[in-house]
Amino acid sequence: MKLRPWALSLSTLLLSTAGPALAQDPDPTYGGTAIVVVGDELTSLNPAITSGSGEGVVGCMVLEGLVEIDGEGNPVPALAKSWTISDDGLSYTFELRETSWHDGEPFTADDVVYAFTNVNSKYAPLFSAQLGKRIESVVADGPHAVTVNLSEPFGPFMRILTCWNGGAITPKHVFEGTDPNTNPASSEMIGTGPFKFETWNTGDSIRLVKNEAYWKEGRPYLDGVVARFMPNAASRVQAMLAGEADFIQKYYFPVSDLPAVEASPALKTMPASQAPNNLLGFFNVTKPPFDNKELRQALFSLVDRDFIFKAGFGGQGMKATGPIPKQVSWASNPDLSYDEMYPADVDAVNAKLDELGFARGSDGTRFETSIIFEAAVPERLKAATAIQAAWQEVGVKVNVEPLERALLLPRAYTDGDFGVLIISYGTYGDPALGIARVYITSSIGKNYGNASGYSNPQVDELFAQGATLAETSARSAAYREAEKIIAEELPVMTLHENKGIDAAVANLYGIWGYEGAGRFGEAYFAE
Amino acid sequence: MRKYFFRRLFWGLVTIVVIVTVNFLILKLVPGDPVTALIGEYPAPDEYIAQVRVEFGLDEPLTVQFANYVTNLVQGDFGYSFANRKAVLPLILERAQYTLQLILPGIAIAFLLGVFLAVVTAVRRSGVLDTTVSSIVMFGYSMPSFWLGQVLVLIFAVGLSWLPAAGIRSVRVQPTGVAGALDLAAHMILPLICVVSFKIAIVLRVARASVVGVMHDDFVTTARAKGVSERAIMWKHVLPNAMVPVIVVLGYNLGHALTSSILVETVFAWPGLGTLFVKSIASRDYPVLQGILVLATVMVVAGNLLADFVAALVDPRVRKSMGARRGE
């Protein structure tokens, strides 16, 4: 088997240049306990059995994946010191770090074989969906080397191996022969990460303490981390202003509290560590009226994405210009622009609707439709009302229906009972992971999949090519071609390209810069 | 009295059985799927979803699920929480302890302060003090506790930094012993104000009306004619006779203790049953919801029974009315 050493050298280079902090950050100091706000109480500390954000943020302080993803989107070493990839892109061989679990047991290749085969492939949603059928075997090559053999090349393979994306390695000696969903060890987790589990105060908080035997010398800087459960969004920034919290990740930071954070010299905002996510408006293309492409195009031209960007998201992220975020620059089509494709012109839209046979009734209404979305997320309401106002102008009556998530999901994905669904999808930094599911036929009917019911064999094929081609340039070409088609056929409106922001106390550094859960092993309080 | 007790107990048990059954059916009929909350926000493979459904017994027909639930319940097994990955009974008992830690002092303060203010305002009714106290108390009652909580946090935690904003304990440091007790007390003050502000109004209005009514009874006039001091008339004669409605209100509040502080707990991130209840609704964690509702039902039935019997002990007229039923 021929091996490609480029991955190793690239990773080594990136690791050596990736310092503990950004250039403008002050020098690290040791000590202190960071209080991290999460929303509801976590279901476990095991990010290998759920894609829940809280479980990922806190669980990935305790557990680790084989790699991390740096700010440029490249894999860098974590539990794997280095790796080589076979020329055919089917075999990945990892040299593992010699380290120990928090209970003192040695971490070995058997742990990786066990975890990938019995936990991640079965229980981690992203990992199991993307790799469950693609992994042919996981083989230990001695105590500190492991090879993963795939049935076909898969471009984003390394990206899925991060803890955040479901690649967390759980200890074989703790989980073997048990169900990780019910094993209490999923809550009192033993990992290899920079922090060790100490206590779980039910309903209140989880306390982690520094792993003094962490493999990375001199890390972590903090003595500990406390994850605090705060279900009420309005209370979180108040707690931070009162000095009772240090970090609120983007998932738990209400955009409406942005002015309060910006007004306080003791606080700051930072671009979130996670890959960008899109606010999407799925048309239900399986039934009238949105089975009509020209209608979708005409109505989308009136949607004020600039308003959604400014009023809905407080100017955070970017105005959406196409289905693949411009922030995922290697895959998005730089020449594609919604603004050029769909200039807003009310008269033209009225004429088009007349031409399509959507005549106005006696009250001026052409037809009535519904927009459904999750009630708990204010920016979705703003987007829904912006669309309602825009379409009202051309005689389309929109019923805005905020719903509880448990009610929204069956209506959106099982029953297809909506005109437009507004929802946010993470991109995971790679269209194979985050964008394809929006458009491909095989994800119709699945929660957080293809809600519009759109099916185009050519698009399916292009996304399949994008996932399985080895070279980035070839992958880009496939995605750019797919993007052109879906931007034109428009089964889904990309309403906003979001990056998301975290809120933190001003003297907290080191967390940001890589993709994923946030680097708490590098976090420190400056003097 | 004994027959009365057993009759009430019997109907209390019937109530519990009916409510357990209705709760089970209602929760199962509500749209929503607990598996989606477990899996997270990514399209999971069908095999995985099916596997989770089997693990938690959600693949069984409704009748089988109900039979399993009741069989387990009578054995003291409240089931297993999907979302918390824990047995339900220890989970809700632990969370109930935090709720009671907040609510019982709240009820006690509301009761003592409410009765005291009722006496004071009844004696000086329609005066400045009566009007002022009634207005303040009704203002507290009218304000949504959710809003009041946020305002208190803004003033006393964010603005003045006198009190903690949220939680039951400090997490940056971990005080123990006396310092730990003081820390807990500090965390209780703002949520307690929210609880008391609501409950005191109920106690005050009922107690004041009852005291005013009793003050016009003939025996009070007789006592006054016999030269008994006003203070003695109030505390020895009027108040004991006016207590029955207040005890009923107290029993009612004790019965609802577990579920009456949901909003306050949510605002202050208090780790009680209220926050668990709200989370469990969102995640459709049926076993936890059923467990909380069973516990709450038992508390309501027990609280009302307790109030009846305490009223009987306090007031001979109530005892007498129970005795009259012997001939029924």
PDB file of C-alpha atoms in Angstrom, chain B residues 102-225:
ATOM      1  CA  LEU B 102     -37.771  26.789  48.000  1.00  0.00           C
ATOM      2  CA  ILE B 103     -41.517  26.355  48.305  1.00  0.00           C
ATOM      3  CA  LEU B 104     -41.924  25.258  51.930  1.00  0.00           C
ATOM      4  CA  PRO B 105     -40.158  28.308  53.373  1.00  0.00           C
ATOM      5  CA  GLY B 106     -42.119  30.372  50.845  1.00  0.00           C
ATOM      6  CA  ILE B 107     -45.434  28.994  52.081  1.00  0.00           C
ATOM      7  CA  ALA B 108     -44.374  29.337  55.723  1.00  0.00           C
ATOM      8  CA  ILE B 109     -43.359  32.984  55.280  1.00  0.00           C
ATOM      9  CA  ALA B 110     -46.495  33.743  53.255  1.00  0.00           C
ATOM     10  CA  PHE B 111     -48.649  32.080  55.916  1.00  0.00           C
ATOM     11  CA  LEU B 112     -47.099  33.780  58.951  1.00  0.00           C
ATOM     12  CA  LEU B 113     -46.744  37.185  57.347  1.00  0.00           C
ATOM     13  CA  GLY B 114     -50.144  36.928  55.659  1.00  0.00           C
ATOM     14  CA  VAL B 115     -51.958  36.076  58.899  1.00  0.00           C
ATOM     15  CA  PHE B 116     -50.120  38.813  60.801  1.00  0.00           C
ATOM     16  CA  LEU B 117     -50.967  41.402  58.163  1.00  0.00           C
ATOM     17  CA  ALA B 118     -54.546  40.124  58.037  1.00  0.00           C
ATOM     18  CA  VAL B 119     -54.965  40.745  61.763  1.00  0.00           C
ATOM     19  CA  VAL B 120     -53.332  44.161  61.594  1.00  0.00           C
ATOM     20  CA  THR B 121     -55.386  45.300  58.606  1.00  0.00           C
ATOM     21  CA  ALA B 122     -58.624  43.769  59.913  1.00  0.00           C
ATOM     22  CA  VAL B 123     -58.306  45.753  63.108  1.00  0.00           C
ATOM     23  CA  ARG B 124     -57.624  48.973  61.203  1.00  0.00           C
ATOM     24  CA  ARG B 125     -59.742  48.176  58.198  1.00  0.00           C
ATOM     25  CA  SER B 126     -60.281  50.857  55.593  1.00  0.00           C
ATOM     26  CA  GLY B 127     -57.493  52.866  57.182  1.00  0.00           C
ATOM     27  CA  VAL B 128     -54.298  54.004  55.483  1.00  0.00           C
ATOM     28  CA  LEU B 129     -52.392  50.925  56.643  1.00  0.00           C
ATOM     29  CA  ASP B 130     -55.087  48.552  55.357  1.00  0.00           C
ATOM     30  CA  THR B 131     -55.225  50.261  51.977  1.00  0.00           C
ATOM     31  CA  THR B 132     -51.444  50.431  51.657  1.00  0.00           C
ATOM     32  CA  VAL B 133     -50.833  46.804  52.618  1.00  0.00           C
ATOM     33  CA  SER B 134     -53.661  45.528  50.422  1.00  0.00           C
ATOM     34  CA  SER B 135     -52.410  47.561  47.450  1.00  0.00           C
ATOM     35  CA  ILE B 136     -48.816  46.393  47.803  1.00  0.00           C
ATOM     36  CA  VAL B 137     -49.833  42.769  48.226  1.00  0.00           C
ATOM     37  CA  MET B 138     -52.225  42.864  45.293  1.00  0.00           C
ATOM     38  CA  PHE B 139     -49.513  44.484  43.167  1.00  0.00           C
ATOM     39  CA  GLY B 140     -47.174  41.615  44.015  1.00  0.00           C
ATOM     40  CA  TYR B 141     -49.919  39.112  43.231  1.00  0.00           C
ATOM     41  CA  SER B 142     -50.702  40.715  39.881  1.00  0.00           C
ATOM     42  CA  MET B 143     -47.132  40.811  38.594  1.00  0.00           C
ATOM     43  CA  PRO B 144     -46.115  37.725  36.619  1.00  0.00           C
ATOM     44  CA  SER B 145     -43.440  35.977  38.670  1.00  0.00           C
ATOM     45  CA  PHE B 146     -41.429  35.503  35.482  1.00  0.00           C
ATOM     46  CA  TRP B 147     -41.212  39.257  34.985  1.00  0.00           C
ATOM     47  CA  LEU B 148     -40.769  40.050  38.667  1.00  0.00           C
ATOM     48  CA  GLY B 149     -37.866  37.609  38.814  1.00  0.00           C
ATOM     49  CA  GLN B 150     -36.063  39.276  35.902  1.00  0.00           C
ATOM     50  CA  VAL B 151     -36.526  42.712  37.437  1.00  0.00           C
ATOM     51  CA  LEU B 152     -35.212  41.546  40.817  1.00  0.00           C
ATOM     52  CA  VAL B 153     -32.160  40.015  39.142  1.00  0.00           C
ATOM     53  CA  LEU B 154     -31.487  43.218  37.208  1.00  0.00           C
ATOM     54  CA  ILE B 155     -31.672  45.317  40.370  1.00  0.00           C
ATOM     55  CA  PHE B 156     -30.131  43.142  43.069  1.00  0.00           C
ATOM     56  CA  ALA B 157     -27.750  40.905  41.100  1.00  0.00           C
ATOM     57  CA  VAL B 158     -26.672  42.856  38.028  1.00  0.00           C
ATOM     58  CA  GLY B 159     -27.103  46.424  39.294  1.00  0.00           C
ATOM     59  CA  LEU B 160     -26.232  46.283  42.990  1.00  0.00           C
ATOM     60  CA  SER B 161     -24.316  42.970  43.062  1.00  0.00           C
ATOM     61  CA  TRP B 162     -25.878  42.184  46.421  1.00  0.00           C
ATOM     62  CA  LEU B 163     -27.342  38.802  45.576  1.00  0.00           C
ATOM     63  CA  PRO B 164     -26.675  35.971  43.135  1.00  0.00           C
ATOM     64  CA  ALA B 165     -28.547  35.980  39.825  1.00  0.00           C
ATOM     65  CA  ALA B 166     -29.205  32.282  39.391  1.00  0.00           C
ATOM     66  CA  GLY B 167     -28.742  28.760  40.610  1.00  0.00           C
ATOM     67  CA  ILE B 168     -28.833  27.141  44.008  1.00  0.00           C
ATOM     68  CA  ARG B 169     -25.150  27.426  44.870  1.00  0.00           C
ATOM     69  CA  SER B 170     -22.045  29.332  43.879  1.00  0.00           C
ATOM     70  CA  VAL B 171     -20.097  27.353  41.332  1.00  0.00           C
ATOM     71  CA  ARG B 172     -16.895  29.356  40.975  1.00  0.00           C
ATOM     72  CA  VAL B 173     -16.037  28.624  44.597  1.00  0.00           C
ATOM     73  CA  GLN B 174     -17.576  25.784  46.587  1.00  0.00           C
ATOM     74  CA  PRO B 175     -18.316  27.069  50.080  1.00  0.00           C
ATOM     75  CA  THR B 176     -18.959  24.483  52.777  1.00  0.00           C
ATOM     76  CA  GLY B 177     -20.272  24.507  56.369  1.00  0.00           C
ATOM     77  CA  VAL B 178     -21.630  27.838  57.560  1.00  0.00           C
ATOM     78  CA  ALA B 179     -20.407  29.590  54.443  1.00  0.00           C
ATOM     79  CA  GLY B 180     -22.266  26.993  52.365  1.00  0.00           C
ATOM     80  CA  ALA B 181     -25.486  27.573  54.309  1.00  0.00           C
ATOM     81  CA  LEU B 182     -25.156  31.333  53.878  1.00  0.00           C
ATOM     82  CA  ASP B 183     -24.472  30.826  50.194  1.00  0.00           C
ATOM     83  CA  LEU B 184     -27.661  28.766  49.861  1.00  0.00           C
ATOM     84  CA  ALA B 185     -29.615  31.400  51.791  1.00  0.00           C
ATOM     85  CA  ALA B 186     -28.306  34.132  49.493  1.00  0.00           C
ATOM     86  CA  HIS B 187     -29.372  32.149  46.433  1.00  0.00           C
ATOM     87  CA  MET B 188     -32.835  31.631  47.941  1.00  0.00           C
ATOM     88  CA  ILE B 189     -33.700  35.257  48.640  1.00  0.00           C
ATOM     89  CA  LEU B 190     -34.780  36.457  45.179  1.00  0.00           C
ATOM     90  CA  PRO B 191     -36.721  33.318  44.202  1.00  0.00           C
ATOM     91  CA  LEU B 192     -38.351  33.353  47.638  1.00  0.00           C
ATOM     92  CA  ILE B 193     -39.521  36.927  47.136  1.00  0.00           C
ATOM     93  CA  CYS B 194     -41.220  35.806  43.902  1.00  0.00           C
ATOM     94  CA  VAL B 195     -42.875  32.834  45.596  1.00  0.00           C
ATOM     95  CA  VAL B 196     -43.986  34.803  48.651  1.00  0.00           C
ATOM     96  CA  SER B 197     -45.268  37.781  46.668  1.00  0.00           C
ATOM     97  CA  PHE B 198     -47.786  35.514  44.985  1.00  0.00           C
ATOM     98  CA  LYS B 199     -48.815  33.317  47.892  1.00  0.00           C
ATOM     99  CA  ILE B 200     -49.073  36.006  50.547  1.00  0.00           C
ATOM    100  CA  ALA B 201     -51.901  37.717  48.701  1.00  0.00           C
ATOM    101  CA  ILE B 202     -54.026  34.572  48.815  1.00  0.00           C
ATOM    102  CA  VAL B 203     -53.382  34.033  52.537  1.00  0.00           C
ATOM    103  CA  LEU B 204     -53.944  37.691  53.372  1.00  0.00           C
ATOM    104  CA  ARG B 205     -57.271  37.997  51.567  1.00  0.00           C
ATOM    105  CA  VAL B 206     -58.706  34.771  52.968  1.00  0.00           C
ATOM    106  CA  ALA B 207     -57.426  35.406  56.505  1.00  0.00           C
ATOM    107  CA  ARG B 208     -58.503  39.041  56.557  1.00  0.00           C
ATOM    108  CA  ALA B 209     -62.037  38.227  55.376  1.00  0.00           C
ATOM    109  CA  SER B 210     -62.296  35.417  57.925  1.00  0.00           C
ATOM    110  CA  VAL B 211     -60.957  37.560  60.790  1.00  0.00           C
ATOM    111  CA  VAL B 212     -63.343  40.403  59.921  1.00  0.00           C
ATOM    112  CA  GLY B 213     -66.253  37.936  59.856  1.00  0.00           C
ATOM    113  CA  VAL B 214     -65.392  36.404  63.212  1.00  0.00           C
ATOM    114  CA  MET B 215     -64.888  39.841  64.790  1.00  0.00           C
ATOM    115  CA  HIS B 216     -68.626  40.395  64.341  1.00  0.00           C
ATOM    116  CA  ASP B 217     -69.649  37.135  66.036  1.00  0.00           C
ATOM    117  CA  ASP B 218     -71.630  37.290  69.256  1.00  0.00           C
ATOM    118  CA  PHE B 219     -68.964  35.637  71.374  1.00  0.00           C
ATOM    119  CA  VAL B 220     -66.551  38.451  70.572  1.00  0.00           C
ATOM    120  CA  THR B 221     -69.102  41.007  71.760  1.00  0.00           C
ATOM    121  CA  THR B 222     -69.601  38.933  74.913  1.00  0.00           C
ATOM    122  CA  ALA B 223     -65.863  38.775  75.543  1.00  0.00           C
ATOM    123  CA  ARG B 224     -65.578  42.495  75.030  1.00  0.00           C
ATOM    124  CA  ALA B 225     -68.524  43.059  77.466  1.00  0.00           C
TER     125      ALA B 225
END
